[in-house]
Amino acid sequence: MAPEPTNLNTIDDLLKDVIQHLYAIQSSVHGYLGPETQQELVRKIKALTASLATLSRSAAALPVLVPPEIIAYVEEGRNPDIYTREFVELVQRGNAYVRGKSEALLGFRDALAEEVGAEWPECEGWVRGVVGGR
């Protein structure tokens, strides 16, 4: 039988299992009475280890949608929110630059169309067609 495809719901369930195992270990440690509860604590730690191994294998099958630049940024100990803010600011500057170029080209198109229409009146219809009937 083929393994079940991994999705975020599966990972969510596995994370809940890990949290449950951690809670069980916490309760066992809090109520630790010595050798008589040691085997129970060891059993719970082994269950946690198995649960973490399953989570690790399942999570590795998920597609990674995080850009490598962000992973490197976080590994350097930096805040990914700052990366996002800097990226948005960079995109906004780039958009403003392109918008300025576009507006300049539209102005040039209109000025050129006006000059061509004034110099060659026989081309006025063609110029209006190119400019869009303005």
PDB file of C-alpha atoms in Angstrom:
ATOM      1  CA  MET A   1       0.000   0.000   0.000  1.00  0.00           C
ATOM      2  CA  ALA A   2       1.355   3.458  -0.957  1.00  0.00           C
ATOM      3  CA  PRO A   3       2.087   5.892   1.858  1.00  0.00           C
ATOM      4  CA  GLU A   4      -0.539   8.524   2.482  1.00  0.00           C
ATOM      5  CA  PRO A   5       0.415  11.907   0.992  1.00  0.00           C
ATOM      6  CA  THR A   6       1.554  14.407   3.590  1.00  0.00           C
ATOM      7  CA  ASN A   7      -0.411  17.594   3.978  1.00  0.00           C
ATOM      8  CA  LEU A   8      -0.577  20.364   6.544  1.00  0.00           C
ATOM      9  CA  ASN A   9      -3.428  18.672   8.434  1.00  0.00           C
ATOM     10  CA  THR A  10      -1.280  15.574   8.934  1.00  0.00           C
ATOM     11  CA  ILE A  11       1.598  17.721  10.177  1.00  0.00           C
ATOM     12  CA  ASP A  12      -0.799  19.585  12.463  1.00  0.00           C
ATOM     13  CA  ASP A  13      -1.970  16.293  13.978  1.00  0.00           C
ATOM     14  CA  LEU A  14       1.616  15.127  14.443  1.00  0.00           C
ATOM     15  CA  LEU A  15       2.522  18.393  16.161  1.00  0.00           C
ATOM     16  CA  LYS A  16      -0.448  17.958  18.490  1.00  0.00           C
ATOM     17  CA  ASP A  17       0.845  14.457  19.324  1.00  0.00           C
ATOM     18  CA  VAL A  18       4.296  15.860  20.136  1.00  0.00           C
ATOM     19  CA  ILE A  19       2.743  18.503  22.388  1.00  0.00           C
ATOM     20  CA  GLN A  20       0.655  15.842  24.100  1.00  0.00           C
ATOM     21  CA  HIS A  21       3.759  13.705  24.712  1.00  0.00           C
ATOM     22  CA  LEU A  22       5.596  16.716  26.129  1.00  0.00           C
ATOM     23  CA  TYR A  23       2.688  17.430  28.453  1.00  0.00           C
ATOM     24  CA  ALA A  24       2.648  13.796  29.581  1.00  0.00           C
ATOM     25  CA  ILE A  25       6.394  13.934  30.277  1.00  0.00           C
ATOM     26  CA  GLN A  26       5.960  17.167  32.205  1.00  0.00           C
ATOM     27  CA  SER A  27       3.259  15.543  34.345  1.00  0.00           C
ATOM     28  CA  SER A  28       5.435  12.467  34.946  1.00  0.00           C
ATOM     29  CA  VAL A  29       8.435  14.580  35.923  1.00  0.00           C
ATOM     30  CA  HIS A  30       6.297  16.641  38.274  1.00  0.00           C
ATOM     31  CA  GLY A  31       4.980  13.498  39.949  1.00  0.00           C
ATOM     32  CA  TYR A  32       8.274  11.593  39.844  1.00  0.00           C
ATOM     33  CA  LEU A  33       8.567   9.301  42.849  1.00  0.00           C
ATOM     34  CA  GLY A  34      11.843   7.591  42.090  1.00  0.00           C
ATOM     35  CA  PRO A  35      12.516   4.137  40.658  1.00  0.00           C
ATOM     36  CA  GLU A  36       8.869   3.072  40.754  1.00  0.00           C
ATOM     37  CA  THR A  37       7.886   5.756  38.176  1.00  0.00           C
ATOM     38  CA  GLN A  38      11.099   5.649  36.183  1.00  0.00           C
ATOM     39  CA  GLN A  39       9.895   3.030  33.669  1.00  0.00           C
ATOM     40  CA  GLU A  40       6.771   5.072  32.919  1.00  0.00           C
ATOM     41  CA  LEU A  41       8.895   8.177  32.294  1.00  0.00           C
ATOM     42  CA  VAL A  42      11.257   6.215  30.021  1.00  0.00           C
ATOM     43  CA  ARG A  43       8.257   4.867  28.077  1.00  0.00           C
ATOM     44  CA  LYS A  44       6.890   8.394  27.590  1.00  0.00           C
ATOM     45  CA  ILE A  45      10.278   9.701  26.436  1.00  0.00           C
ATOM     46  CA  LYS A  46      10.532   6.863  23.892  1.00  0.00           C
ATOM     47  CA  ALA A  47       7.014   7.695  22.653  1.00  0.00           C
ATOM     48  CA  LEU A  48       8.058  11.350  22.279  1.00  0.00           C
ATOM     49  CA  THR A  49      11.160  10.307  20.342  1.00  0.00           C
ATOM     50  CA  ALA A  50       9.088   8.151  17.993  1.00  0.00           C
ATOM     51  CA  SER A  51       6.567  10.955  17.537  1.00  0.00           C
ATOM     52  CA  LEU A  52       9.324  13.447  16.711  1.00  0.00           C
ATOM     53  CA  ALA A  53      10.850  11.031  14.205  1.00  0.00           C
ATOM     54  CA  THR A  54       7.480  10.584  12.483  1.00  0.00           C
ATOM     55  CA  LEU A  55       6.988  14.348  12.405  1.00  0.00           C
ATOM     56  CA  SER A  56      10.436  14.867  10.920  1.00  0.00           C
ATOM     57  CA  ARG A  57       9.881  12.269   8.173  1.00  0.00           C
ATOM     58  CA  SER A  58       6.432  13.631   7.321  1.00  0.00           C
ATOM     59  CA  ALA A  59       7.500  17.276   7.314  1.00  0.00           C
ATOM     60  CA  ALA A  60      10.366  16.485   4.938  1.00  0.00           C
ATOM     61  CA  ALA A  61       7.797  15.407   2.332  1.00  0.00           C
ATOM     62  CA  LEU A  62       6.061  18.792   2.344  1.00  0.00           C
ATOM     63  CA  PRO A  63       6.917  21.262  -0.398  1.00  0.00           C
ATOM     64  CA  VAL A  64       8.995  24.118   0.969  1.00  0.00           C
ATOM     65  CA  LEU A  65       7.444  27.443   0.062  1.00  0.00           C
ATOM     66  CA  VAL A  66       9.895  29.602   1.994  1.00  0.00           C
ATOM     67  CA  PRO A  67      12.470  31.355  -0.189  1.00  0.00           C
ATOM     68  CA  PRO A  68      16.056  30.340   0.584  1.00  0.00           C
ATOM     69  CA  GLU A  69      16.953  34.004   1.195  1.00  0.00           C
ATOM     70  CA  ILE A  70      14.583  34.110   4.174  1.00  0.00           C
ATOM     71  CA  ILE A  71      15.994  30.876   5.573  1.00  0.00           C
ATOM     72  CA  ALA A  72      19.531  32.286   5.316  1.00  0.00           C
ATOM     73  CA  TYR A  73      18.329  35.535   6.896  1.00  0.00           C
ATOM     74  CA  VAL A  74      16.863  33.668   9.886  1.00  0.00           C
ATOM     75  CA  GLU A  75      19.905  31.415  10.215  1.00  0.00           C
ATOM     76  CA  GLU A  76      22.007  34.570  10.572  1.00  0.00           C
ATOM     77  CA  GLY A  77      19.883  35.425  13.609  1.00  0.00           C
ATOM     78  CA  ARG A  78      17.927  38.205  11.930  1.00  0.00           C
ATOM     79  CA  ASN A  79      14.202  38.894  12.122  1.00  0.00           C
ATOM     80  CA  PRO A  80      12.224  37.678   9.053  1.00  0.00           C
ATOM     81  CA  ASP A  81       9.716  40.518   9.582  1.00  0.00           C
ATOM     82  CA  ILE A  82      12.516  42.986   8.894  1.00  0.00           C
ATOM     83  CA  TYR A  83      13.383  41.065   5.720  1.00  0.00           C
ATOM     84  CA  THR A  84       9.754  41.268   4.616  1.00  0.00           C
ATOM     85  CA  ARG A  85       9.585  45.008   5.332  1.00  0.00           C
ATOM     86  CA  GLU A  86      12.848  45.644   3.435  1.00  0.00           C
ATOM     87  CA  PHE A  87      11.616  43.537   0.519  1.00  0.00           C
ATOM     88  CA  VAL A  88       8.314  45.452   0.347  1.00  0.00           C
ATOM     89  CA  GLU A  89      10.178  48.773   0.445  1.00  0.00           C
ATOM     90  CA  LEU A  90      12.472  47.600  -2.355  1.00  0.00           C
ATOM     91  CA  VAL A  91       9.497  46.538  -4.482  1.00  0.00           C
ATOM     92  CA  GLN A  92       7.779  49.876  -3.836  1.00  0.00           C
ATOM     93  CA  ARG A  93      10.894  51.783  -4.947  1.00  0.00           C
ATOM     94  CA  GLY A  94      11.123  49.626  -8.067  1.00  0.00           C
ATOM     95  CA  ASN A  95       7.436  50.183  -8.818  1.00  0.00           C
ATOM     96  CA  ALA A  96       7.835  53.948  -8.411  1.00  0.00           C
ATOM     97  CA  TYR A  97      10.810  53.906 -10.792  1.00  0.00           C
ATOM     98  CA  VAL A  98       8.917  51.905 -13.423  1.00  0.00           C
ATOM     99  CA  ARG A  99       5.816  54.093 -12.986  1.00  0.00           C
ATOM    100  CA  GLY A 100       7.976  57.190 -13.555  1.00  0.00           C
ATOM    101  CA  LYS A 101       9.490  55.697 -16.694  1.00  0.00           C
ATOM    102  CA  SER A 102       6.030  54.719 -17.948  1.00  0.00           C
ATOM    103  CA  GLU A 103       4.645  58.209 -17.356  1.00  0.00           C
ATOM    104  CA  ALA A 104       7.681  59.758 -19.083  1.00  0.00           C
ATOM    105  CA  LEU A 105       7.210  57.492 -22.101  1.00  0.00           C
ATOM    106  CA  LEU A 106       3.508  58.337 -22.265  1.00  0.00           C
ATOM    107  CA  GLY A 107       4.403  62.019 -22.211  1.00  0.00           C
ATOM    108  CA  PHE A 108       6.974  61.462 -24.956  1.00  0.00           C
ATOM    109  CA  ARG A 109       4.417  59.524 -27.002  1.00  0.00           C
ATOM    110  CA  ASP A 110       1.889  62.339 -26.703  1.00  0.00           C
ATOM    111  CA  ALA A 111       4.460  65.028 -27.571  1.00  0.00           C
ATOM    112  CA  LEU A 112       5.710  63.007 -30.531  1.00  0.00           C
ATOM    113  CA  ALA A 113       2.158  62.403 -31.740  1.00  0.00           C
ATOM    114  CA  GLU A 114       1.416  66.119 -31.485  1.00  0.00           C
ATOM    115  CA  GLU A 115       4.550  67.046 -33.437  1.00  0.00           C
ATOM    116  CA  VAL A 116       3.998  64.379 -36.100  1.00  0.00           C
ATOM    117  CA  GLY A 117       0.389  65.523 -36.498  1.00  0.00           C
ATOM    118  CA  ALA A 118       1.477  69.157 -36.823  1.00  0.00           C
ATOM    119  CA  GLU A 119       4.270  68.423 -39.322  1.00  0.00           C
ATOM    120  CA  TRP A 120       2.388  65.866 -41.427  1.00  0.00           C
ATOM    121  CA  PRO A 121      -1.353  66.563 -41.302  1.00  0.00           C
ATOM    122  CA  GLU A 122      -2.005  63.679 -43.686  1.00  0.00           C
ATOM    123  CA  CYS A 123      -0.806  61.287 -40.932  1.00  0.00           C
ATOM    124  CA  GLU A 124      -3.201  62.710 -38.292  1.00  0.00           C
ATOM    125  CA  GLY A 125      -5.614  59.737 -38.542  1.00  0.00           C
ATOM    126  CA  TRP A 126      -2.805  57.207 -38.261  1.00  0.00           C
ATOM    127  CA  VAL A 127      -1.328  59.071 -35.269  1.00  0.00           C
ATOM    128  CA  ARG A 128      -4.725  59.110 -33.504  1.00  0.00           C
ATOM    129  CA  GLY A 129      -5.022  55.372 -34.124  1.00  0.00           C
ATOM    130  CA  VAL A 130      -1.619  54.712 -32.595  1.00  0.00           C
ATOM    131  CA  VAL A 131      -2.192  56.986 -29.608  1.00  0.00           C
ATOM    132  CA  GLY A 132      -5.617  55.549 -28.965  1.00  0.00           C
ATOM    133  CA  GLY A 133      -8.004  58.243 -30.184  1.00  0.00           C
ATOM    134  CA  ARG A 134      -7.092  60.880 -27.653  1.00  0.00           C
TER     135      ARG A 134
END
